[in-house]
Short mmCIF file of N, CA and C in Angstrom, two decimals:
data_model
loop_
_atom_site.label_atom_id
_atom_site.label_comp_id
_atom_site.label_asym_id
_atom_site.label_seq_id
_atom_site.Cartn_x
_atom_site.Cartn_y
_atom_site.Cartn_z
N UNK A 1 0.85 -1.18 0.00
CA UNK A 1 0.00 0.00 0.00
C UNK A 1 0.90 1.24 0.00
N UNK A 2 0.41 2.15 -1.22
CA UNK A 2 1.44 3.73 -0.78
C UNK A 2 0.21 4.92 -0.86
N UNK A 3 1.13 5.40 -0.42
CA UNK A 3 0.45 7.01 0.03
C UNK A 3 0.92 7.61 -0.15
N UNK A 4 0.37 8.41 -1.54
CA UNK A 4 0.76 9.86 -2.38
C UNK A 4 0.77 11.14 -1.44
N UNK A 5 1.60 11.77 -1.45
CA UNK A 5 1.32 13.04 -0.92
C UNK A 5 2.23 14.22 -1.49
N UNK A 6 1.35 15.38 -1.34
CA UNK A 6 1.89 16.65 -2.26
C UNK A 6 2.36 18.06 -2.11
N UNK A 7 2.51 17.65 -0.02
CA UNK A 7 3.33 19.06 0.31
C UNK A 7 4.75 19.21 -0.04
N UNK A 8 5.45 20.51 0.00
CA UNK A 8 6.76 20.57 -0.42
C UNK A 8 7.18 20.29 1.06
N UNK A 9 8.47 19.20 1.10
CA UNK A 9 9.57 19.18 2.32
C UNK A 9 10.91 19.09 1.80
N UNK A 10 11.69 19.99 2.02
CA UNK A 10 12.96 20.56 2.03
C UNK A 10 13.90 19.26 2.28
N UNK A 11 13.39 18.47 3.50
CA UNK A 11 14.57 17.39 3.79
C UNK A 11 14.29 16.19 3.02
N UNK A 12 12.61 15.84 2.01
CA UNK A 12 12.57 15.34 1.23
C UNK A 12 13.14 15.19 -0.13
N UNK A 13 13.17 16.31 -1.08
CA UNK A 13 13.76 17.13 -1.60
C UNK A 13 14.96 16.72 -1.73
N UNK A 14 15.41 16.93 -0.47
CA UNK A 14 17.64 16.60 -0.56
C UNK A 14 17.81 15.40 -0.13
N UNK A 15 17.04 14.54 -0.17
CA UNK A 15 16.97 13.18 -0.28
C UNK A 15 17.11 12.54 -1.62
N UNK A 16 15.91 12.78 -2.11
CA UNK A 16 15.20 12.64 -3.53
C UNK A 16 16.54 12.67 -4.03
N UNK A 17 17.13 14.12 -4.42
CA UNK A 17 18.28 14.83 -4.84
C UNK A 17 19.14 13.61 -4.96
N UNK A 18 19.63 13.47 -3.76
CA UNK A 18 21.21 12.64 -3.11
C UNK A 18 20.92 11.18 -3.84
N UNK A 19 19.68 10.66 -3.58
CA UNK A 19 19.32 9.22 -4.35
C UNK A 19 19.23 8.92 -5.93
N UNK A 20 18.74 10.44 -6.56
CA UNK A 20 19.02 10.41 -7.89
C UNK A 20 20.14 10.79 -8.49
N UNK A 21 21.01 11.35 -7.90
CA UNK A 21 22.28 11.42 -8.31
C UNK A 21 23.03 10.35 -7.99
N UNK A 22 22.76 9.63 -6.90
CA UNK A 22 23.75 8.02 -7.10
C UNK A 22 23.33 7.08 -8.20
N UNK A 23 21.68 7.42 -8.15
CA UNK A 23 21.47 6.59 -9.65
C UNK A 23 21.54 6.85 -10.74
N UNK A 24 22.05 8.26 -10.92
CA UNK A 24 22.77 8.88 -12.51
C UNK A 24 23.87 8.18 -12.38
N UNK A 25 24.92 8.69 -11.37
CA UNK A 25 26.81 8.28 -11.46
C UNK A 25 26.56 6.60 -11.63
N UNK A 26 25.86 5.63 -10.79
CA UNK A 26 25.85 4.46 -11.00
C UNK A 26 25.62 4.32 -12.51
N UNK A 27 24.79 5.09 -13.07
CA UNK A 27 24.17 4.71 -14.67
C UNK A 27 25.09 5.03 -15.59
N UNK A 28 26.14 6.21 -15.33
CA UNK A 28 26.78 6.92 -16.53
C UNK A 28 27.75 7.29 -16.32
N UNK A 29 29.11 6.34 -16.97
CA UNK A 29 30.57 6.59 -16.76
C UNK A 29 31.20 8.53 -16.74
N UNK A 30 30.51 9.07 -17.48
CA UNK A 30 30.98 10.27 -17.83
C UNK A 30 30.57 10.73 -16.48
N UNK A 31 29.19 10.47 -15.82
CA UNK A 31 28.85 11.14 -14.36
C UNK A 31 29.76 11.10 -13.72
N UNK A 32 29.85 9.85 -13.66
CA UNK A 32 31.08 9.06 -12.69
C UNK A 32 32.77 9.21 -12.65
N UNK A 33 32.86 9.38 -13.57
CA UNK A 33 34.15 10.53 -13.76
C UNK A 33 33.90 11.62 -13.32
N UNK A 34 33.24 11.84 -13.49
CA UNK A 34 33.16 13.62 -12.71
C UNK A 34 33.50 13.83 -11.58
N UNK A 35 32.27 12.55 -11.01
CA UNK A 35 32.26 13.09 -9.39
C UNK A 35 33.97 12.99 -9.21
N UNK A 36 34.21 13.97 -7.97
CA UNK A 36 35.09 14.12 -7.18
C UNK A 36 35.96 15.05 -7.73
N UNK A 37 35.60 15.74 -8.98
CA UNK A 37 36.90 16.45 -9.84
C UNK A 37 36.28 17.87 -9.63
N UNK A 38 36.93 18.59 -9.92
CA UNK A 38 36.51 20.47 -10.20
C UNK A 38 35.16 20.88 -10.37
N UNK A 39 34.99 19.81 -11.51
CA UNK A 39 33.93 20.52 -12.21
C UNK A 39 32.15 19.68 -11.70
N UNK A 40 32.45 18.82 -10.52
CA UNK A 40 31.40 18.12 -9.99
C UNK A 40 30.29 18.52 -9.32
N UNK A 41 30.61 19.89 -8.74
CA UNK A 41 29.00 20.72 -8.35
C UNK A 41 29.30 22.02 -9.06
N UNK A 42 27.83 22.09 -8.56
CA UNK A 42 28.01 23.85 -9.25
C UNK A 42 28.41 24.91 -8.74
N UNK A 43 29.11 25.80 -9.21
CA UNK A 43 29.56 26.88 -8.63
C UNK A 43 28.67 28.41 -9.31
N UNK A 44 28.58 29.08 -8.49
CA UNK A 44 27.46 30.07 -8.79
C UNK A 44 28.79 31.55 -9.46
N UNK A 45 28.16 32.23 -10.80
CA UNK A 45 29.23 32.85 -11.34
C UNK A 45 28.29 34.30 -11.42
N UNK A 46 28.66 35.76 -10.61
CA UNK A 46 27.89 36.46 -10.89
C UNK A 46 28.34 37.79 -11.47
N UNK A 47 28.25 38.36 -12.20
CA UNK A 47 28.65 39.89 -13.18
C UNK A 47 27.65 40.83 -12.50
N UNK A 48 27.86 41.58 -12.26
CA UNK A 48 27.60 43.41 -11.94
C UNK A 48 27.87 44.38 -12.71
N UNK A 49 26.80 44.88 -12.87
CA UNK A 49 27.41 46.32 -13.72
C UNK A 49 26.69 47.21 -12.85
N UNK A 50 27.64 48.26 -12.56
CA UNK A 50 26.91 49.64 -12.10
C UNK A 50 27.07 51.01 -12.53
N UNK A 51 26.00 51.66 -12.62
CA UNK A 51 25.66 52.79 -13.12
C UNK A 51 26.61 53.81 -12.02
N UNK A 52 26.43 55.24 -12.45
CA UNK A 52 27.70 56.29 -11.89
C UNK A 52 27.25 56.86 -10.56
N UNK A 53 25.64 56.47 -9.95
CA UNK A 53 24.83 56.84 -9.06
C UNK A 53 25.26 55.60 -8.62
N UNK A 54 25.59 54.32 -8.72
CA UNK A 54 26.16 52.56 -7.59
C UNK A 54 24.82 52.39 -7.56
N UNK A 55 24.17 52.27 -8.92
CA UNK A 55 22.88 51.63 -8.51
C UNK A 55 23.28 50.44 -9.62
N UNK A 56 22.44 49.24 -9.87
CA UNK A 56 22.23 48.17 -10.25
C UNK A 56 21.91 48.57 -12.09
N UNK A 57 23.01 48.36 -13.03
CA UNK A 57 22.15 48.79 -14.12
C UNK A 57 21.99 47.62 -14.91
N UNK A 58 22.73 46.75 -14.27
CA UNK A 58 22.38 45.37 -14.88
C UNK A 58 23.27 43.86 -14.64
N UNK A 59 22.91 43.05 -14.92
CA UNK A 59 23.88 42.19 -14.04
C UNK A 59 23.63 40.35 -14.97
N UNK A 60 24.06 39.70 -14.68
CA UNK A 60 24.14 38.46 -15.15
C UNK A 60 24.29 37.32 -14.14
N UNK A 61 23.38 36.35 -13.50
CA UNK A 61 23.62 35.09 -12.83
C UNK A 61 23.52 34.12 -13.27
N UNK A 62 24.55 33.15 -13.36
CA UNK A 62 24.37 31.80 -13.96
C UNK A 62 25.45 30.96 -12.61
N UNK A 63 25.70 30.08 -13.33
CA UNK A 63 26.58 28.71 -12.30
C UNK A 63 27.38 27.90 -13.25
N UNK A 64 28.39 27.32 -13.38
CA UNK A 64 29.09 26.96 -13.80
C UNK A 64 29.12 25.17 -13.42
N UNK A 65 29.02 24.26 -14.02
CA UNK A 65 29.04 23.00 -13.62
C UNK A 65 29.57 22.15 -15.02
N UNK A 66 30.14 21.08 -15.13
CA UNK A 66 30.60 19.77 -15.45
C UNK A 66 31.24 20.52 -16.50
N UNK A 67 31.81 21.42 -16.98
CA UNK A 67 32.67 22.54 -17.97
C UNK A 67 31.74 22.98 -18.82
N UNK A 68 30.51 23.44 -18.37
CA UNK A 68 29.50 24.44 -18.55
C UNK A 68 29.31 25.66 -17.98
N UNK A 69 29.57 27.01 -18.57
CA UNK A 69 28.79 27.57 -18.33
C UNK A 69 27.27 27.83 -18.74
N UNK A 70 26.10 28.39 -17.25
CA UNK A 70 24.63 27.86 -17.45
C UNK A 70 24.35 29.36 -16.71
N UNK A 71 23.98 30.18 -18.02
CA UNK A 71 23.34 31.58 -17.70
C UNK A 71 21.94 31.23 -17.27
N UNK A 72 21.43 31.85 -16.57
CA UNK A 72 20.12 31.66 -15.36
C UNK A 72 19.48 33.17 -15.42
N UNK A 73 19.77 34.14 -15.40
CA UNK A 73 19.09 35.17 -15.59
C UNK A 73 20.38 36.39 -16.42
N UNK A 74 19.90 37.21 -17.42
CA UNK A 74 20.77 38.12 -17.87
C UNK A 74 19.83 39.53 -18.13
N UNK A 75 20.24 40.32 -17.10
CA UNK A 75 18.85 41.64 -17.43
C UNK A 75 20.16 43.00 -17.62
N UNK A 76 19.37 43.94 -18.02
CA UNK A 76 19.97 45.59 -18.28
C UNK A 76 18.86 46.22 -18.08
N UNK A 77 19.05 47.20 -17.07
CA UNK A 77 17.73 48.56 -17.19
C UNK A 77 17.73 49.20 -18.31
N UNK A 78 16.71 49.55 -18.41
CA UNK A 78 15.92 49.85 -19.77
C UNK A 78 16.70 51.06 -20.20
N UNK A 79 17.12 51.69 -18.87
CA UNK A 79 17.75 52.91 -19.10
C UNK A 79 19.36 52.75 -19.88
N UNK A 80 19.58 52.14 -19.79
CA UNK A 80 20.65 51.56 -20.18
C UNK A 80 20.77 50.42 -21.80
N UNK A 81 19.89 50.36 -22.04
CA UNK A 81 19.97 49.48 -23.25
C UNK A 81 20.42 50.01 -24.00
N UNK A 82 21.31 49.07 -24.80
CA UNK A 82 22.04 49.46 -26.51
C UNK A 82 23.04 50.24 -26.13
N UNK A 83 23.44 50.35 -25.25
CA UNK A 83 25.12 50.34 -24.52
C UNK A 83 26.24 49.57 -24.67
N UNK A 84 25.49 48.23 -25.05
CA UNK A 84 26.26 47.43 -25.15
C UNK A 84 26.67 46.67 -23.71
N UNK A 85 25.96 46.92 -22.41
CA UNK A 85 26.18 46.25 -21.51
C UNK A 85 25.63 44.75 -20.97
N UNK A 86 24.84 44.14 -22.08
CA UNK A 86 24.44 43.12 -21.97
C UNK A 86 25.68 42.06 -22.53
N UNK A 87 26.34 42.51 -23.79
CA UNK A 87 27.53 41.85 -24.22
C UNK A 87 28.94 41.70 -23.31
N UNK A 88 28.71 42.74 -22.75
CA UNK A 88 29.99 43.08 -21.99
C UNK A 88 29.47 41.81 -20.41
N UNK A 89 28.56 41.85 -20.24
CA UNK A 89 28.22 40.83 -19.35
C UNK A 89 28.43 39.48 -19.45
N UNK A 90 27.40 39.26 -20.42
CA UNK A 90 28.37 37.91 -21.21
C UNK A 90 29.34 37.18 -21.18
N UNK A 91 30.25 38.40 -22.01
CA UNK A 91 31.71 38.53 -22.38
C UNK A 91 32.50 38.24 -20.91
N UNK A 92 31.90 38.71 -19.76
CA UNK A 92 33.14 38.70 -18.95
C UNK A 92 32.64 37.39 -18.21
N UNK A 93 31.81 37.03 -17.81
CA UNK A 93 30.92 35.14 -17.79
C UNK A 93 31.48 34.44 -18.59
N UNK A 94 31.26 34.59 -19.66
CA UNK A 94 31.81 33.28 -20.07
C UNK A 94 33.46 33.58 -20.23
N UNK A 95 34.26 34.90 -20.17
CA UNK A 95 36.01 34.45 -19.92
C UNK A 95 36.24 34.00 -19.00
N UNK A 96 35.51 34.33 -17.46
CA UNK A 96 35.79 34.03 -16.10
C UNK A 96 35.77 32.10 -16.54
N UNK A 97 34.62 31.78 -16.87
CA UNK A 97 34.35 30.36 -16.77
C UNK A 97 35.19 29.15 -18.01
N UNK A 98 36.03 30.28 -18.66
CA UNK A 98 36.90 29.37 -19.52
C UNK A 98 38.05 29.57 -18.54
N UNK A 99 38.68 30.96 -18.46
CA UNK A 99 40.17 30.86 -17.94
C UNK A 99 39.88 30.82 -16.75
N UNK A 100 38.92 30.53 -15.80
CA UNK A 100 39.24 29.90 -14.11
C UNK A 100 38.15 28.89 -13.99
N UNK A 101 37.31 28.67 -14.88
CA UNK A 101 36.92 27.32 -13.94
C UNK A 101 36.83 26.39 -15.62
N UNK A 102 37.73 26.62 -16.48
CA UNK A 102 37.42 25.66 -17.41
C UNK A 102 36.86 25.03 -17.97
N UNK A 103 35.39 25.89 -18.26
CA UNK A 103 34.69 25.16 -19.20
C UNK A 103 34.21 25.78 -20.72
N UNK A 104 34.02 24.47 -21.51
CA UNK A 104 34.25 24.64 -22.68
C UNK A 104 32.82 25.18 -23.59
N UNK A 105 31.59 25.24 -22.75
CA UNK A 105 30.65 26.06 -23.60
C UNK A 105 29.77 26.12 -22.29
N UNK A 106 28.14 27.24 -22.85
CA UNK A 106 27.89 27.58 -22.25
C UNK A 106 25.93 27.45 -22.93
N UNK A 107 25.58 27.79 -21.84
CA UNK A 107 24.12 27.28 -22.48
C UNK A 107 22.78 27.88 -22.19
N UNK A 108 21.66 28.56 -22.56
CA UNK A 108 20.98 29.70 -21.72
C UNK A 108 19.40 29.45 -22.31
N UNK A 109 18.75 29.32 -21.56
CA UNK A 109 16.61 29.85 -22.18
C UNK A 109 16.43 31.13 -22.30
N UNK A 110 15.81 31.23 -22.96
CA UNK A 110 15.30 32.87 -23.09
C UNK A 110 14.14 32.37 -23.99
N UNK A 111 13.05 33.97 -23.92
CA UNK A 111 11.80 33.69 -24.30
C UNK A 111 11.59 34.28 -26.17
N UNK A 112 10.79 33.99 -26.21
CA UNK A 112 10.82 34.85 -27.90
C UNK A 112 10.81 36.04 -27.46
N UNK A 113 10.29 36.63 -26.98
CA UNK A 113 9.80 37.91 -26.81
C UNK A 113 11.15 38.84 -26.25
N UNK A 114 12.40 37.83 -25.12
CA UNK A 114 13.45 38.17 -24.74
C UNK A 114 15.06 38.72 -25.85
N UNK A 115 15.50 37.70 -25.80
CA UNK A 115 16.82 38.02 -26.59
C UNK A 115 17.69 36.95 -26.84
N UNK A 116 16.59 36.08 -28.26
CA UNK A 116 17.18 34.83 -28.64
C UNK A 116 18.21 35.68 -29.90
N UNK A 117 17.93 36.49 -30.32
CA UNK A 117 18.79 37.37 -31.44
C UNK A 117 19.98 37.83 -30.76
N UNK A 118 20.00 38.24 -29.43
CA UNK A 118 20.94 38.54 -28.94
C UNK A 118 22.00 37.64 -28.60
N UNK A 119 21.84 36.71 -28.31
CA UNK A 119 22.14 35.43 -28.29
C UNK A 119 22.86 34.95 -29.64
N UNK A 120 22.17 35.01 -30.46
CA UNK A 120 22.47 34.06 -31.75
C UNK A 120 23.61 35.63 -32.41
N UNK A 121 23.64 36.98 -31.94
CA UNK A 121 24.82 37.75 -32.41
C UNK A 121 25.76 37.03 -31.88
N UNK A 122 25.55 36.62 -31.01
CA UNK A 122 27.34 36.22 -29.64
C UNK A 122 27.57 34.56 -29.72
N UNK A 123 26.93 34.04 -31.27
CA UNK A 123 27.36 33.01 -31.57
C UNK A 123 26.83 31.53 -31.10
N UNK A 124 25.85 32.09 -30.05
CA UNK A 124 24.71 31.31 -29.86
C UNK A 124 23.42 30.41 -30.64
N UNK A 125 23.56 28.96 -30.67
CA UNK A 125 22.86 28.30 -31.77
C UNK A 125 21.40 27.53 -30.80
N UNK A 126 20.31 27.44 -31.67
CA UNK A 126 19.39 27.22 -30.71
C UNK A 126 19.24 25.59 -30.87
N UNK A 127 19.50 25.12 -30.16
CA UNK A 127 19.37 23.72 -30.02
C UNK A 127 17.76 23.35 -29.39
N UNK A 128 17.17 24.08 -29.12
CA UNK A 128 15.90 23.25 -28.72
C UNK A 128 14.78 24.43 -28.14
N UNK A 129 13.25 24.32 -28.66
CA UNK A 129 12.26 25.25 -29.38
C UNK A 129 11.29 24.88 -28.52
N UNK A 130 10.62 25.08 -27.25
CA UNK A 130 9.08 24.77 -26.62
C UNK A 130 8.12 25.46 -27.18
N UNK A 131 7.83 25.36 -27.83
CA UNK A 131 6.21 26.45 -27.49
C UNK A 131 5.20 26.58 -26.77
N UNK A 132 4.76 27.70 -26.80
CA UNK A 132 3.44 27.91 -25.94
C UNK A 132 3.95 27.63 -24.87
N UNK A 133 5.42 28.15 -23.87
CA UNK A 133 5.92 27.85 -22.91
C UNK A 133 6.19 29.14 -22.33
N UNK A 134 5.07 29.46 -21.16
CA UNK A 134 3.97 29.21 -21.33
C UNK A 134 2.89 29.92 -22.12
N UNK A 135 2.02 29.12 -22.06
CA UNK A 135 0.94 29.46 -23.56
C UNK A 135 1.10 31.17 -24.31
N UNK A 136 1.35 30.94 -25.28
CA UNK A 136 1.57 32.39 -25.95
C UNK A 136 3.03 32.22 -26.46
N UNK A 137 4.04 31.89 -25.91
CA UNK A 137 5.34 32.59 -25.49
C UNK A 137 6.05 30.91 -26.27
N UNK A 138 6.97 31.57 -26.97
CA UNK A 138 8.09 30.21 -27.05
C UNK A 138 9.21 30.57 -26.61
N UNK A 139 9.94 29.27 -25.94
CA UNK A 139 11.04 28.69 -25.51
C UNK A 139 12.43 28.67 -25.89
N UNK A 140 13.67 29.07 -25.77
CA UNK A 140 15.07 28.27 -26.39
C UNK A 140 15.68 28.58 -25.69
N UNK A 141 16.52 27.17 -26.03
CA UNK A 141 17.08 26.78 -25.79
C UNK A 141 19.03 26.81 -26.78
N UNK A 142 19.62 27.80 -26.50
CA UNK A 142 20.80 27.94 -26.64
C UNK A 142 22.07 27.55 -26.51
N UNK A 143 22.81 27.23 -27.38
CA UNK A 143 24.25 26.96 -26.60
C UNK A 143 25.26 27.49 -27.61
N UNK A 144 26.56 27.75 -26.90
CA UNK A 144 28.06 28.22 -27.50
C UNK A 144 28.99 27.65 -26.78
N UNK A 145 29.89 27.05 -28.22
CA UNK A 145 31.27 26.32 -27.40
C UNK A 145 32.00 27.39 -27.32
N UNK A 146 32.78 27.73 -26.18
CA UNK A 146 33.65 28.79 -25.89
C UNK A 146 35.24 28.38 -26.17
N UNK A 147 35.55 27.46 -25.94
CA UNK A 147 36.89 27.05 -26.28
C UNK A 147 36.69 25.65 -26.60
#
């Protein structure tokens, strides 16, 4: 007999986590090489840009894992667009994550409506298309080998 249940628990969660990752590395030599080396968790990689007032004019968070860089959010105030500070963000993410944590490409979602063009200037190819994600809005999925 089981019993479904559907609150969120935190110490469930990092259970779940810890059990499916022994049954990836058990499943997949490349996992399994990993573990224990550099590039085996993630490391969080973050860019700042600030305006001449030290306010926030735009910034870039991603994480870096298995010689990936994995952009997670990339914004510029509006006030600021076509500066060129979205590239320059980028640009300094993905050098940090080749010449100190060694990895060889990098990989990002963005919405249609966002900056898949922006993307595909900086050499970015879309490997994979959701739609209607969510309804209205499509999906991609990006990547660039950096070295």
């Amino acid at each position: 007999m089981f019993r479904l249940e559907t609150e969120v628990d935190r110490v469930r969660r990092d259970i779940l986590h810890s059990r499916l990752k022994e049954t990836n590395t058990a499943a997949s030599p490349v996992l399994r090489a990993l573990r224990g080396t550099a590039h085996d968790r993630e490391v969080p990689l973050h860019v700042w840009v600030m305006d001449g007032d030290d306010r926030l004019a735009g910034g870039l968070v991603g994480h870096t894992w298995a010689s990936w860089l994995h952009v997670t959010y990339l914004w510029v105030d509006g006030r600021h667009r076509g500066a060129g500070l979205g590239s320059r963000l980028l640009a300094r993410a993905e050098t940090i994550a080749v010449r100190d944590r060694g990895c060889r490409a990098a990989r990002v979602e963005t919405w249609d409506f966002q900056a898949p063009g922006f993307y595909r200037k900086r050499g970015y190819e879309v490997v994979g298309v959701i739609p209607d994600y969510p309804p209205g809005i499509t999906e991609y999925t990006l990547v660039r080998r950096l070295a």
